[in-house]
Amino acid sequence: MKTDHEQAFEIFNETLSNSDLFDHVEFKKVAGLPFVHLTVKDRVERNEIEAALKQCAAKAMRGKRLTLAMSYVRKNQALQVYRVRFLVPQRKMFCCGNLCDDCIRFTDP
């Protein structure tokens, strides 16, 4: 059974590959970090690319407790490179005393 994180990346890859803005989509891991290499069609602005990435990520994260961390890396002619990560929320291991809503004291053992 796949984790939410793995499912999110699969859905993200699928929806991004089906987008009309991109000719080619390739995922690469460098030093353990995921990068998306996008070959864009002519006359596509950076804000349109980022909006499409966020929309595809939102579809992938729907129903899961994940957040998106995306950053622009570089551009080489028609190739755009972004670092895209889905962050999994960390659970608290102890009570910090700040009366947090997700305090470890309120969870079942």
Coordinates of C-alpha atoms in Angstrom, one line a residue:
M1 CA 0.0 0.0 0.0
K2 CA 1.4 3.4 -1.0
T3 CA 1.7 6.3 1.4
D4 CA -0.2 9.6 0.9
H5 CA 3.1 11.1 -0.2
E6 CA 3.8 8.5 -2.9
Q7 CA 0.2 8.8 -4.1
A8 CA 0.4 12.6 -4.3
F9 CA 3.6 12.4 -6.4
E10 CA 1.9 9.9 -8.8
I11 CA -1.2 12.1 -9.2
F12 CA 1.0 15.2 -9.6
N13 CA 3.1 13.6 -12.3
E14 CA 0.0 12.3 -14.1
T15 CA -1.9 15.7 -14.1
L16 CA 1.3 17.6 -15.0
S17 CA 2.0 15.4 -17.9
N18 CA -1.5 15.9 -19.2
S19 CA -1.3 19.7 -19.0
D20 CA -1.5 21.6 -22.3
L21 CA 1.3 24.1 -21.2
F22 CA 4.1 21.6 -21.4
D23 CA 5.7 19.6 -24.2
H24 CA 7.7 17.3 -21.9
V25 CA 7.7 16.7 -18.1
E26 CA 10.5 14.9 -16.3
F27 CA 11.1 14.2 -12.7
K28 CA 14.6 13.8 -11.4
K29 CA 16.0 13.3 -7.9
V30 CA 19.3 15.0 -7.2
A31 CA 20.8 14.6 -3.7
G32 CA 17.5 13.1 -2.5
L33 CA 15.5 16.2 -3.5
P34 CA 12.8 16.0 -6.3
F35 CA 13.1 18.3 -9.2
V36 CA 10.7 18.8 -12.1
H37 CA 12.2 19.6 -15.5
L38 CA 9.5 21.2 -17.8
T39 CA 9.8 21.8 -21.5
V40 CA 7.3 24.6 -22.0
K41 CA 5.5 25.5 -25.2
D42 CA 6.1 28.9 -26.8
R43 CA 4.9 32.1 -25.2
V44 CA 4.2 30.7 -21.7
E45 CA 5.0 33.1 -18.9
R46 CA 6.6 32.0 -15.6
N47 CA 3.4 32.9 -13.6
E48 CA 1.3 30.7 -15.8
I49 CA 3.8 27.8 -15.3
E50 CA 3.7 28.3 -11.5
A51 CA -0.1 28.5 -11.5
A52 CA -0.3 25.2 -13.4
L53 CA 2.2 23.6 -11.0
K54 CA 0.1 24.8 -8.0
Q55 CA -3.2 23.6 -9.6
C56 CA -1.7 20.1 -10.3
A57 CA -0.3 20.0 -6.8
A58 CA -3.7 20.9 -5.3
K59 CA -5.3 18.1 -7.2
A60 CA -2.6 15.7 -5.9
M61 CA -3.0 16.9 -2.3
R62 CA -6.8 16.8 -2.2
G63 CA -7.9 14.7 0.8
K64 CA -4.4 14.4 2.3
R65 CA -2.6 16.3 5.0
L66 CA 0.2 17.5 2.8
T67 CA 1.6 20.9 2.0
L68 CA 3.5 22.1 -1.1
A69 CA 7.0 23.5 -1.0
M70 CA 7.9 24.7 -4.5
S71 CA 10.8 26.9 -5.6
Y72 CA 12.1 28.1 -9.0
V73 CA 15.6 26.8 -9.7
R74 CA 16.6 27.9 -13.3
K75 CA 15.7 28.4 -16.9
N76 CA 17.6 27.1 -19.9
Q77 CA 15.9 28.2 -23.2
A78 CA 12.6 26.3 -23.2
L79 CA 13.5 24.2 -20.1
Q80 CA 12.3 25.3 -16.7
V81 CA 13.4 23.6 -13.5
Y82 CA 11.5 23.7 -10.2
R83 CA 12.1 21.9 -6.9
V84 CA 8.7 20.5 -5.8
R85 CA 8.2 18.8 -2.5
F86 CA 5.1 17.6 -0.6
L87 CA 5.7 18.0 3.1
V88 CA 4.2 15.6 5.6
P89 CA 3.1 17.2 8.9
Q90 CA 5.2 16.1 11.8
R91 CA 3.5 14.8 14.9
K92 CA 4.5 16.2 18.3
M93 CA 6.3 13.9 20.6
F94 CA 5.9 15.8 23.9
C95 CA 3.8 18.6 25.4
C96 CA 5.5 22.0 25.1
G97 CA 3.1 23.6 27.6
N98 CA 1.6 26.2 25.1
L99 CA -1.9 24.7 25.1
C100 CA -1.7 23.7 21.4
D101 CA -4.7 22.4 19.6
D102 CA -2.8 19.3 18.5
C103 CA -1.2 18.6 21.8
I104 CA 0.0 15.0 22.4
R105 CA -2.1 15.0 25.7
F106 CA -5.3 15.0 23.6
T107 CA -4.5 11.9 21.5
D108 CA -5.4 8.3 22.4
P109 CA -2.6 6.0 23.3

